[in-house]
Amino acid sequence: MGIRVALNHRTSYRYDRRITLSPHIIRLRPAVHARTKIHSYSLKITPDPHFLNWQQDAFGNFLARIAFPEKTNEFSFEVDVVAEMEVFNPFDFFVDDYAESFPFDYDEMQREELVPYLKIRDEGPLLMEFLKSVDRSEKKIVDFLVMVNQLVEKHINYSVRMEPGVQTCEETLERCVGSCRDSAYLLVQIFRHLGLAARFVSGYLVQLTADVEALDGPSGTAQDFTDLHAWTEVFIPGAGWVGLDPTSGLLAGEGHIPLACTPEPASAAPVVGVMEKCEVEDFEFSNTVRRIHENPRVTKPYTDEQWKAIDVLGGKVDRELMANDVRLTMGGEPTFISLDDMEGAEWNTTADSPEKRQLSLSLLRRLQKTYGPKGLRYYGEGKWYPGEPLPRWSFDLIWRKDGKPIWHDQQWLGEPSGKGKATEKQAKSFTLKLAEVLGVDRECVRTAYEDRYYYLWYEGQLPVGIDSAKADLDDPLERQYLANLLSKGMEKPVGYVLPLKWNYANDRWTTVRWEFRRDKLYLTPGGSAMGLRLPLSSLRSECDEEQDEVVLPRSPLEPAEALPEFPPHDLKRLDFPAERLRLPPSAVVTAVSVEVREGHLYIFFPPLDDITHYFDLVNVVEAVASELKIPVIIEGYEAPYDIRVDRIKVTPDPGVIEVNVHPTQTWAELKSLITGLYADARQTRLGTEKFMVDGRHTGTGGGNHVTMGGVTPADSPFLRRPGLLRSFITFWQHHPGL
């Protein structure tokens, strides 16, 4: 069910004296072929007494003939229509086989019946010249109709013309301006010259404001609107009369309610009649539309009054939770799909695609502007599901709750999109400079290579006849890696590695020089970031494992102090000499890796235990990027969990993009978060709805999870009162409508 509207059209005249009115003809009743469902119709006439007779003209249009037996000093009519504004597909029609393509000829009987609609009235030079611009080559009839309709719409500018009558085609083409009736008449004559039967239509146009603003082009009327309008209908065998509106360049839709359809504009005039000569003292006209019933729908599930009530209730619940010291937080995991490609595999079954990555990057940029303009964008790996060769990606945004910057100048923070300009030489310079600013020994930087011996062995295992230098998307990942390596050359460095960890004893960064049996650092075979392919097993021995430093992670129950600030690094301040501690190579088994992929410089962060150490490393990386004028992409292990930091994750799921949002503590925060997220997603061309084959709405298919808890584990109402969780789940199960 669509939106039920009440249309009211009233016109009144008051004369300076009592006069005689001739019989009047009023053509303001919806035609029988109107596709918009009409629930009721009424026509009120003043003055009384009068005689009203409903008739049908020669073309099947309803007309009211009104006779006035007495003189009167007023005349008015009022039309009330209740219509169902339900969207329909204007292209939903069949066409007879012989009329599927233009040009075609009507059969003999149809041509006789359509004689009035084929009669040509205008043959001026401007019209003949315009007809030369029409492409008359064979094409599908629907495409031809749309092309001609849009040709007129683009050529003729619309204007409200109050003068009576219809301009000739020559006038309209000469001025390139006309009212709706002028454009409709021009299109009628054009179709007749092209051999298609066409008629002039007078009717009501109803336009309702859109629930959601359009992303492409105008959003339509700013308020619900209706007025008299004119358009064209062309007769297509099998389809019947097809409506075309040259004012908008569109086919007639649910807002077009035809009243009179005739071969000539004069016989479709809404009101016709004469009167004695007199003066009009007062003239009033109104044409309004109002909504009288709306069903909840995807784009507007609640009325404005209902939403206000929900908003008030949310505030009331907040006050009750606060009064009872509940300390509840709420977040969520909403999912989105593409607005432009709902049928693609990545929006139905598969988890990843280039388009999904690009949309996720665009969404992350918008979210940063909204929530963390001074935060850090991180591009790493997310969940690894059984049966998938690699973990899925995760695009994250982290920012400090206190508003202090994590990354100061966003121009040095890149993203994995398109081709970059970074080089292997810049990667080496960056790594050496990073070691210098961190105050660790530059000699510990190692160059990383692919293990050519492994790939030579793997190439030798391939069947005869397979070109190892070529691979496609259907080949195993290892074949694709091999082809890629052979194209680049396995002797070239992949990147640079700086062993690094935080030394809690000395409260500083520590490094060692990694030594290997084969001298060089050869990466574990694979196609992941090199930070995930470091040969760490080559560093360890049993005695080394016994000497591992045990670092306990920060307790989530420990009170959190304010985070220190990290102002832009000056690159000159070294709090300690750049020296290497005397430790075995296996004493440091984490490292920063720097490599160039697709022309972008990637910085792989090692796992860290404390958020302050993470921010310190970020601060130094930004300073080096700024000094060398090289944008960098942060990847690797994500920042340690800390209640003083918020984060949003944009991740792939089968058929959808999932966004894991940070928890909120109040209704106002939750409302702002969700509305902001959905607004940013829409601007990224992501939506939350699909259409089934029959046109019904459905969700994304990925769900929209709700997460609840507390700011800290100690605050969680489900841990403070464990029985509450059981009660909550039971209530949810007993109320499936939730």
XYZ file of C-alpha atoms in Angstrom:
738
model
C 0.000 0.000 0.000
C 1.305 3.436 -0.949
C 0.591 6.896 0.388
C -3.063 7.923 0.342
C -3.507 11.589 -0.504
C -6.422 14.009 -0.664
C -6.279 16.417 -3.596
C -8.392 19.580 -3.448
C -8.830 21.874 -6.455
C -10.973 24.988 -6.050
C -11.632 27.904 -8.390
C -14.129 30.721 -7.726
C -15.230 33.886 -9.509
C -17.263 36.789 -8.089
C -18.779 39.232 -10.587
C -19.758 42.880 -10.252
C -23.405 42.060 -11.014
C -25.789 39.187 -11.603
C -25.186 37.685 -15.041
C -26.273 34.791 -17.223
C -23.904 31.844 -17.563
C -23.978 29.536 -20.564
C -23.770 25.787 -19.991
C -20.229 24.940 -18.842
C -18.176 21.829 -19.587
C -15.797 20.679 -16.823
C -13.210 17.969 -17.585
C -11.760 17.372 -14.113
C -12.640 13.747 -13.430
C -9.854 11.106 -13.563
C -9.906 9.073 -16.767
C -10.745 5.388 -16.679
C -7.264 4.366 -17.821
C -5.493 6.217 -14.949
C -2.996 3.771 -13.421
C -3.121 5.589 -10.072
C -5.877 4.081 -7.939
C -8.706 6.547 -7.225
C -10.607 5.886 -3.978
C -13.161 8.694 -4.216
C -14.118 11.698 -6.299
C -16.528 14.599 -5.814
C -17.399 17.797 -7.681
C -19.189 20.704 -5.981
C -20.697 23.522 -8.038
C -21.874 26.968 -6.997
C -24.396 28.568 -7.543
C -27.531 26.703 -6.714
C -29.765 25.826 -8.403
C -27.909 24.169 -11.275
C -28.229 21.041 -13.386
C -25.259 18.662 -13.611
C -25.133 15.844 -16.153
C -22.200 13.451 -16.414
C -21.329 12.541 -19.987
C -18.573 10.970 -22.045
C -17.188 12.728 -25.093
C -16.320 11.066 -28.387
C -12.956 9.987 -26.986
C -14.261 8.377 -23.791
C -13.379 11.231 -21.417
C -15.652 12.088 -18.507
C -17.129 15.556 -18.663
C -19.630 17.337 -16.467
C -22.153 19.547 -18.317
C -23.610 22.151 -15.980
C -26.580 24.358 -16.821
C -27.528 27.456 -14.777
C -31.254 28.341 -14.951
C -30.908 31.628 -13.080
C -28.636 34.638 -13.135
C -25.858 34.708 -10.562
C -23.020 36.922 -9.338
C -20.695 34.005 -8.543
C -19.408 30.793 -10.015
C -17.136 28.226 -8.362
C -16.261 24.590 -8.559
C -14.386 22.382 -6.088
C -12.896 18.980 -6.888
C -11.907 16.479 -4.197
C -9.974 13.357 -5.126
C -8.588 10.679 -2.832
C -5.846 8.733 -4.604
C -3.372 5.992 -3.743
C 0.145 7.151 -4.599
C 1.840 3.809 -5.083
C 4.963 3.620 -7.196
C 4.633 1.580 -10.369
C 7.040 0.788 -13.164
C 6.079 2.961 -16.182
C 7.985 0.533 -18.439
C 5.841 -2.398 -17.289
C 3.987 -3.149 -20.527
C 4.069 -5.613 -23.398
C 4.534 -4.717 -27.047
C 3.277 -6.655 -30.053
C 6.063 -8.380 -31.937
C 5.802 -6.243 -35.045
C 6.015 -3.028 -32.974
C 9.052 -3.953 -30.881
C 11.322 -1.767 -32.995
C 10.921 1.594 -34.634
C 9.895 2.194 -37.402
C 6.765 0.042 -37.732
C 3.342 0.362 -39.401
C -0.043 0.075 -37.704
C -2.321 -2.578 -39.131
C -5.172 -1.435 -41.349
C -7.880 -1.467 -38.664
C -5.747 0.393 -36.122
C -4.798 3.031 -38.682
C -8.476 3.710 -39.399
C -9.273 3.997 -35.683
C -6.289 6.247 -35.038
C -6.931 8.714 -37.855
C -7.599 11.695 -35.507
C -4.367 10.958 -33.640
C -2.259 10.844 -36.813
C -3.459 14.114 -38.318
C -0.588 16.589 -38.745
C -1.414 20.229 -37.915
C 2.008 21.926 -37.998
C 4.561 21.695 -40.807
C 6.617 24.847 -40.255
C 10.292 25.108 -41.221
C 11.569 25.053 -37.647
C 9.620 21.875 -36.927
C 10.921 20.264 -40.113
C 14.470 21.225 -39.133
C 13.984 19.808 -35.639
C 12.720 16.520 -37.103
C 15.994 16.161 -39.020
C 17.820 15.887 -35.680
C 15.792 12.814 -34.700
C 17.718 9.578 -35.234
C 15.303 7.385 -37.213
C 17.542 4.340 -37.456
C 16.070 1.070 -36.251
C 16.003 0.762 -32.474
C 13.826 -0.677 -29.726
C 10.555 1.231 -29.505
C 10.984 2.011 -25.796
C 14.445 3.441 -26.417
C 13.075 5.510 -29.302
C 10.228 6.965 -27.229
C 12.607 7.902 -24.415
C 15.067 9.457 -26.874
C 12.461 11.697 -28.560
C 10.904 12.692 -25.233
C 14.266 13.720 -23.798
C 15.176 15.518 -27.011
C 12.196 17.850 -26.538
C 12.877 18.255 -22.810
C 16.470 19.334 -23.473
C 15.517 21.700 -26.300
C 12.545 23.477 -24.687
C 12.940 25.341 -21.400
C 9.963 25.273 -19.078
C 8.073 28.417 -18.068
C 4.746 29.116 -16.375
C 2.667 30.824 -19.073
C -0.611 32.343 -17.860
C -1.942 33.293 -21.321
C -4.759 31.022 -22.580
C -4.312 28.592 -25.439
C -1.368 26.651 -26.799
C 1.561 28.011 -28.768
C 2.187 26.739 -32.274
C 5.180 24.455 -32.742
C 6.969 27.250 -34.585
C 6.535 29.665 -31.653
C 7.782 27.120 -29.149
C 10.804 26.128 -31.243
C 11.670 29.729 -32.052
C 11.573 30.836 -28.416
C 12.886 27.514 -27.018
C 10.567 28.213 -24.078
C 7.090 26.957 -23.355
C 4.609 25.824 -20.754
C 3.801 22.168 -20.158
C 0.915 22.315 -22.653
C 3.193 23.885 -25.312
C 5.793 21.108 -24.938
C 3.080 18.438 -24.894
C 1.521 19.730 -28.120
C 4.955 19.948 -29.769
C 5.706 16.329 -28.841
C 2.290 15.252 -30.210
C 3.081 16.802 -33.584
C 6.609 15.346 -33.622
C 5.317 11.821 -33.031
C 2.674 12.226 -35.735
C 5.348 13.312 -38.220
C 7.254 10.171 -37.244
C 4.222 8.000 -38.021
C 3.106 7.355 -34.424
C -0.398 8.083 -33.149
C -0.260 10.618 -30.312
C -2.756 12.575 -28.225
C -2.739 15.549 -25.880
C -3.386 14.856 -22.186
C -4.651 17.266 -19.539
C -4.465 16.087 -15.945
C -3.295 16.552 -12.398
C 0.356 16.242 -11.455
C 0.962 15.223 -7.837
C 4.505 15.472 -6.477
C 5.367 14.383 -2.943
C 8.587 15.251 -1.149
C 11.085 12.399 -1.124
C 11.799 10.675 2.189
C 15.510 10.798 1.397
C 17.327 13.423 -0.648
C 18.644 12.252 -4.007
C 22.379 11.734 -4.374
C 22.338 12.372 -8.122
C 20.451 15.345 -9.486
C 17.590 17.258 -7.876
C 15.596 15.697 -5.057
C 12.285 16.940 -6.413
C 9.806 19.239 -4.785
C 10.614 20.703 -1.376
C 6.995 20.242 -0.258
C 3.990 18.195 -1.359
C 2.590 19.816 -4.466
C -0.147 19.417 -7.078
C -1.317 21.402 -10.095
C -2.920 21.038 -13.491
C -0.447 19.668 -15.993
C -0.223 18.509 -19.599
C 1.702 15.715 -21.259
C 1.576 13.372 -24.258
C 0.433 9.830 -24.848
C 1.549 7.734 -27.818
C -0.194 4.566 -28.975
C 1.993 1.447 -29.170
C 0.345 -1.827 -30.297
C 0.235 -4.245 -27.396
C 1.014 -1.559 -24.821
C -1.831 0.847 -25.582
C -1.414 4.521 -24.704
C 1.987 5.219 -23.127
C 2.399 8.507 -21.241
C 5.439 10.724 -21.876
C 6.081 14.002 -20.055
C 8.282 16.302 -22.185
C 8.495 18.832 -19.346
C 10.561 16.423 -17.241
C 11.783 14.056 -19.940
C 10.317 11.096 -18.051
C 7.543 8.598 -18.623
C 4.270 9.319 -16.841
C 4.279 7.794 -13.367
C 1.988 7.466 -10.380
C 1.876 11.271 -9.968
C 0.312 11.770 -13.419
C -3.505 11.506 -13.138
C -5.063 11.956 -16.615
C -8.364 13.863 -16.864
C -8.933 14.344 -20.594
C -7.075 12.794 -23.544
C -7.928 14.189 -26.966
C -6.421 14.640 -30.435
C -6.318 18.434 -30.049
C -5.557 20.577 -26.969
C -8.740 22.630 -27.267
C -10.981 19.629 -26.608
C -9.036 18.812 -23.424
C -9.448 22.207 -21.752
C -10.375 21.744 -18.074
C -13.234 24.293 -18.109
C -15.179 25.657 -21.107
C -18.085 28.136 -21.066
C -19.165 31.731 -21.762
C -20.945 34.460 -19.790
C -22.387 37.902 -20.152
C -19.951 40.782 -20.356
C -19.016 41.870 -16.814
C -16.151 42.589 -14.467
C -14.607 39.988 -12.138
C -14.444 41.522 -8.674
C -12.725 38.607 -7.016
C -10.910 35.518 -8.286
C -9.572 32.713 -6.109
C -7.694 29.579 -7.050
C -6.139 26.807 -4.982
C -4.795 23.377 -5.727
C -3.516 21.486 -2.703
C -2.613 17.964 -1.699
C -2.279 16.489 1.780
C -1.365 13.055 3.029
C -4.151 11.285 4.869
C -2.555 7.869 5.396
C 0.984 6.510 5.207
C 2.120 2.987 5.951
C 5.537 2.553 7.568
C 8.198 1.965 4.945
C 11.942 1.449 4.752
C 12.705 5.080 3.963
C 10.289 6.422 6.590
C 9.435 3.819 9.248
C 8.043 6.416 11.687
C 6.023 9.571 11.369
C 7.448 12.788 12.778
C 5.132 12.496 15.787
C 6.185 8.891 16.459
C 9.869 9.795 16.237
C 9.395 12.663 18.689
C 7.736 10.235 21.103
C 10.626 7.756 20.691
C 13.117 10.560 21.318
C 11.319 11.601 24.508
C 11.194 7.972 25.666
C 14.932 7.572 25.040
C 15.638 10.528 27.322
C 13.336 9.083 29.980
C 15.098 5.704 29.848
C 18.449 7.486 30.184
C 17.329 9.214 33.358
C 16.051 5.961 34.858
C 19.284 4.117 34.026
C 21.314 6.899 35.583
C 19.136 7.017 38.685
C 19.624 3.271 39.185
C 23.383 3.369 38.468
C 23.100 0.852 35.599
C 26.126 2.186 33.610
C 24.976 0.605 30.345
C 26.735 1.285 27.024
C 25.400 0.415 23.576
C 27.094 -0.008 20.227
C 26.332 -1.987 17.133
C 27.408 -3.662 13.926
C 25.206 -2.290 11.125
C 25.734 -3.570 7.596
C 25.520 -1.812 4.241
C 25.360 -2.668 0.549
C 25.996 -0.738 -2.641
C 23.224 1.528 -3.896
C 24.374 1.031 -7.480
C 25.012 -2.710 -7.755
C 22.688 -4.768 -5.600
C 23.056 -7.859 -7.811
C 26.848 -8.168 -7.739
C 28.376 -11.242 -6.098
C 30.089 -9.121 -3.424
C 26.667 -7.788 -2.370
C 25.057 -11.206 -2.145
C 27.521 -14.013 -1.397
C 31.243 -13.171 -1.520
C 33.089 -11.148 1.105
C 35.634 -9.201 -0.929
C 35.954 -7.250 -4.157
C 37.824 -4.163 -5.411
C 34.581 -2.155 -5.418
C 33.845 -3.120 -1.813
C 37.319 -1.998 -0.766
C 36.957 1.355 -2.513
C 33.555 2.020 -0.939
C 34.937 1.051 2.471
C 37.856 3.465 2.026
C 35.470 6.257 1.055
C 33.267 5.520 4.060
C 36.269 5.489 6.407
C 37.349 8.930 5.154
C 33.896 10.352 5.818
C 33.720 8.751 9.251
C 37.056 10.313 10.148
C 35.734 13.792 9.313
C 32.684 13.134 11.495
C 34.168 11.371 14.514
C 37.965 11.513 14.557
C 39.415 14.286 12.375
C 42.650 14.091 14.402
C 42.636 10.326 14.605
C 44.541 7.584 12.788
C 43.380 5.480 9.842
C 44.775 1.958 10.027
C 44.621 -0.686 7.284
C 45.219 -4.188 8.509
C 43.885 -7.697 8.690
C 40.687 -8.742 10.393
C 39.041 -12.091 10.988
C 40.222 -15.299 9.342
C 37.369 -17.655 8.540
C 37.705 -21.406 7.858
C 38.034 -22.195 4.165
C 39.387 -18.790 3.203
C 43.058 -18.632 2.109
C 43.828 -15.347 3.919
C 42.376 -13.228 6.706
C 39.927 -10.562 5.600
C 40.993 -6.921 5.636
C 39.941 -4.416 8.256
C 39.954 -0.636 7.804
C 40.004 1.030 11.217
C 39.752 4.520 12.607
C 41.031 5.233 16.137
C 40.883 8.515 18.021
C 41.419 9.742 21.566
C 38.352 10.447 23.644
C 39.996 13.576 25.046
C 40.164 15.055 21.544
C 43.955 15.303 21.438
C 45.547 14.424 18.066
C 47.064 11.040 17.289
C 48.132 12.050 13.767
C 48.629 15.807 13.296
C 48.872 16.336 9.524
C 46.558 14.103 7.502
C 48.350 14.797 4.207
C 51.089 12.342 5.242
C 48.582 9.577 5.972
C 47.967 7.655 2.756
C 45.487 4.965 1.803
C 45.686 1.824 -0.359
C 43.957 3.251 -3.421
C 45.253 3.626 -6.969
C 48.919 3.795 -7.912
C 51.408 5.631 -5.731
C 54.864 7.078 -6.460
C 56.933 5.690 -3.589
C 60.148 3.827 -4.429
C 62.321 1.158 -2.810
C 64.995 3.792 -2.240
C 62.534 5.892 -0.238
C 61.590 2.832 1.825
C 65.243 2.362 2.808
C 65.707 6.052 3.646
C 62.542 5.999 5.711
C 63.630 2.966 7.747
C 67.078 4.383 8.478
C 65.634 7.739 9.491
C 63.047 6.000 11.681
C 65.813 4.112 13.534
C 67.716 7.352 14.022
C 64.763 9.237 15.502
C 63.802 6.309 17.732
C 67.345 6.329 19.126
C 68.253 2.796 18.061
C 71.167 1.502 15.996
C 70.738 2.008 12.225
C 73.003 -1.014 11.657
C 70.209 -3.232 12.875
C 68.045 -2.446 9.829
C 67.892 -5.570 7.632
C 66.954 -5.842 3.971
C 64.258 -8.452 3.284
C 64.162 -10.671 0.165
C 61.858 -13.292 -1.252
C 63.096 -16.867 -0.846
C 64.059 -17.583 -4.444
C 65.155 -21.117 -3.630
C 61.659 -22.022 -2.476
C 60.032 -20.577 -5.586
C 62.565 -22.301 -7.835
C 61.548 -25.545 -6.129
C 57.852 -24.697 -6.499
C 58.285 -23.820 -10.198
C 59.905 -27.186 -10.724
C 56.791 -28.923 -9.404
C 54.476 -27.315 -11.997
C 53.123 -29.542 -14.788
C 54.732 -29.369 -18.215
C 53.154 -26.784 -20.481
C 52.248 -24.250 -17.766
C 53.911 -20.864 -18.079
C 55.016 -19.952 -14.566
C 55.228 -16.278 -15.512
C 51.494 -16.122 -16.240
C 48.549 -16.609 -13.896
C 44.899 -15.596 -13.650
C 42.389 -15.218 -10.837
C 41.338 -18.871 -11.084
C 44.846 -20.120 -10.295
C 45.914 -21.009 -6.741
C 47.275 -18.077 -4.753
C 50.774 -19.542 -4.787
C 50.774 -19.588 -8.613
C 49.668 -15.950 -8.630
C 52.448 -14.980 -6.190
C 55.020 -16.765 -8.319
C 53.920 -15.020 -11.515
C 54.011 -11.685 -9.746
C 57.504 -12.295 -8.373
C 58.862 -13.404 -11.742
C 57.508 -10.217 -13.320
C 59.217 -8.022 -10.669
C 62.398 -10.031 -10.148
C 63.228 -12.017 -7.006
C 66.652 -10.456 -6.544
C 65.160 -7.053 -5.676
C 64.591 -6.157 -1.997
C 61.021 -6.519 -0.804
C 61.456 -4.033 2.011
C 63.322 -3.221 5.200
C 62.984 -4.527 8.741
C 63.866 -2.794 12.001
C 63.664 -5.166 15.003
C 61.955 -3.184 17.730
C 60.393 -3.576 21.148
C 59.823 -1.453 24.222
C 62.360 -1.998 26.966
C 60.460 -1.585 30.224
C 63.663 -1.663 32.293
C 65.152 1.365 30.550
C 61.823 2.907 29.426
C 62.964 3.252 25.816
C 62.879 1.506 22.440
C 65.297 -1.383 21.974
C 66.689 -3.135 18.929
C 69.093 -5.938 18.083
C 70.669 -7.170 14.890
C 68.990 -10.281 13.600
C 71.400 -12.960 12.354
C 70.387 -15.841 10.104
C 72.005 -19.061 8.982
C 71.790 -17.941 5.326
C 73.033 -14.447 6.222
C 70.254 -12.595 4.386
C 66.699 -12.171 5.682
C 64.496 -14.336 3.474
C 60.742 -13.950 3.974
C 58.387 -16.856 4.465
C 56.694 -17.613 1.106
C 53.330 -15.975 0.586
C 51.559 -12.838 -0.577
C 50.726 -11.165 2.730
C 52.418 -8.032 4.051
C 56.071 -8.763 4.804
C 55.511 -7.991 8.495
C 53.478 -11.204 8.657
C 56.146 -13.247 6.831
C 59.206 -12.606 8.989
C 61.267 -15.804 9.618
C 60.966 -15.555 13.408
C 61.457 -19.281 13.919
C 65.016 -18.859 12.597
C 65.838 -16.623 15.567
C 64.752 -18.806 18.444
C 66.308 -21.566 20.490
C 65.182 -23.360 23.638
C 67.454 -21.287 25.891
C 66.160 -18.087 24.282
C 62.567 -19.096 24.984
C 63.401 -19.528 28.656
C 64.770 -15.968 28.794
C 61.628 -14.351 27.265
C 60.538 -11.247 29.113
C 57.052 -11.636 30.527
C 54.932 -8.482 30.185
C 51.497 -8.552 31.717
C 48.894 -6.629 29.742
C 47.170 -3.688 31.354
C 44.320 -4.863 33.559
C 40.911 -3.684 32.307
C 39.950 -3.157 35.965
C 42.860 -0.791 36.573
C 41.862 2.890 36.866
C 42.904 4.809 33.763
C 44.857 8.006 34.037
C 44.811 10.747 31.412
C 46.841 9.925 28.316
C 49.987 11.999 27.764
C 50.051 14.377 24.821
C 52.242 13.695 21.826
C 53.053 17.014 20.120
C 54.633 16.975 16.644
C 58.101 15.399 16.924
C 61.030 17.763 16.260
C 63.242 14.952 14.866
C 66.231 16.287 16.826
C 65.390 15.350 20.391
C 67.163 12.160 21.443
C 66.787 11.385 25.111
C 69.459 8.689 24.968
C 72.384 7.763 22.705
C 71.689 5.644 19.667
C 73.231 2.402 20.879
C 72.291 -1.233 20.680
C 71.792 -3.238 23.836
C 73.909 -6.366 24.199
C 71.138 -8.908 23.746
C 70.799 -12.126 21.709
C 68.938 -11.766 18.390
C 65.919 -13.644 19.728
C 65.493 -11.157 22.577
C 63.576 -8.917 20.168
C 61.113 -10.880 18.023
C 58.918 -7.976 16.920
C 59.806 -5.493 14.202
C 58.676 -2.519 12.168
C 58.592 -3.431 8.471
C 58.707 -0.893 5.665
C 57.839 -1.891 2.100
C 56.461 -0.442 -1.133
C 53.409 -2.046 -2.730
C 51.596 -0.571 -5.726
C 53.662 2.568 -5.304
C 52.524 3.129 -1.688
C 54.815 3.088 1.340
C 53.454 0.710 3.993
C 54.582 0.788 7.628
C 53.864 -2.482 9.429
C 53.428 -1.972 13.176
C 54.485 -4.792 15.530
C 52.281 -5.980 18.409
C 52.564 -3.613 21.385
C 51.275 -3.915 24.919
C 50.654 -0.284 25.855
C 48.715 2.380 23.971
C 51.249 5.077 24.927
C 54.047 3.121 23.221
C 51.842 2.762 20.149
C 51.155 6.507 20.049
C 54.852 7.254 20.524
C 55.717 5.103 17.512
C 52.925 6.730 15.472
C 54.290 10.139 16.422
C 57.792 9.283 15.208
C 56.502 7.687 11.980
C 54.520 10.852 11.179
C 57.566 13.031 11.872
C 59.717 10.984 9.490
C 56.983 10.973 6.819
C 56.692 14.744 7.112
C 60.471 15.220 6.966
C 60.847 13.032 3.852
C 57.563 14.250 2.278
C 56.290 10.698 1.807
C 52.681 9.720 2.656
C 52.593 6.410 4.509
C 49.984 3.720 5.106
C 49.796 2.225 8.587
C 49.161 -1.520 8.721
C 50.069 -4.478 10.900
C 48.868 -5.157 14.432
C 46.104 -2.894 15.685
C 46.461 -0.506 18.586
C 46.182 -2.133 22.039
C 42.759 -1.933 23.637
C 42.377 1.081 25.916
C 39.230 2.644 27.344
C 40.675 6.108 26.641
C 40.520 5.441 22.895
C 37.520 4.922 20.608
C 37.599 3.054 17.341
C 35.422 2.189 14.343
C 36.081 -0.815 12.116
C 34.935 -1.170 8.502
C 35.167 -4.832 7.507
C 33.875 -7.172 4.755
C 31.269 -9.842 5.308
C 29.581 -12.031 2.691
C 27.303 -9.738 0.705
C 27.796 -6.649 2.897
C 30.138 -4.123 4.451
C 30.013 -4.325 8.244
C 30.782 -1.338 10.434
C 31.678 -1.988 14.073
C 30.917 1.241 15.917
C 32.209 2.378 19.285
C 29.957 2.148 22.385
C 27.883 5.100 23.561
C 26.677 5.896 27.076
C 23.510 7.944 26.453
C 20.524 7.974 24.121
C 21.650 11.294 22.645
C 25.109 9.863 21.840
C 23.623 6.716 20.297
C 21.173 8.731 18.196
C 23.938 11.023 16.953
C 26.210 8.060 16.161
C 23.646 6.073 14.182
C 22.172 8.998 12.236
C 25.655 10.289 11.435
C 26.885 6.874 10.327
C 23.891 6.257 8.066
C 24.196 9.760 6.564
C 27.894 9.206 5.812
C 27.151 5.749 4.376
C 24.507 7.151 2.030
C 26.855 9.888 0.821
C 29.312 7.074 0.063
C 26.563 5.433 -2.035
C 25.918 2.695 0.511
C 22.414 1.744 1.622
C 20.562 -0.656 3.872
C 17.922 -2.070 1.552
C 17.520 -4.419 -1.381
C 14.619 -5.179 -3.678
C 13.221 -8.628 -4.273
C 12.147 -9.799 -7.739
C 8.584 -8.628 -7.125
C 9.738 -5.201 -5.935
C 9.351 -5.774 -2.199
C 11.921 -4.279 0.139
C 14.273 -6.428 2.161
C 17.279 -5.723 4.347
C 20.958 -6.054 3.502
C 21.049 -9.712 4.482
C 23.939 -9.115 6.863
C 21.970 -8.214 9.961
C 22.398 -5.284 12.313
C 23.775 -6.519 15.610
C 23.350 -4.587 18.849
C 26.189 -4.684 21.372
C 25.721 -3.869 25.052
C 28.056 -3.695 28.016
C 29.883 -1.099 30.091
C 32.713 1.376 29.699
C 34.927 -1.071 31.604
C 34.317 -4.686 32.652
C 33.805 -3.393 36.189
C 30.988 -1.161 34.937
C 29.180 -3.785 32.852
C 25.686 -4.353 34.299
C 25.823 -7.951 33.040
C 28.952 -8.690 35.094
C 27.831 -6.732 38.151
C 24.518 -8.628 38.136
C 24.979 -11.891 36.166
C 21.302 -12.788 36.502
C 20.443 -9.756 34.412
C 21.982 -11.317 31.314
C 19.856 -14.448 31.658
C 16.752 -12.335 32.230
C 17.530 -10.138 29.258
C 18.053 -13.069 26.860
C 14.871 -14.761 28.053
C 12.864 -11.576 27.546
C 14.277 -11.212 24.041
C 13.358 -14.806 23.182
C 9.801 -14.312 24.426
C 9.388 -11.148 22.336
C 10.539 -12.080 18.801
C 9.199 -8.755 17.486
C 12.310 -7.158 18.991
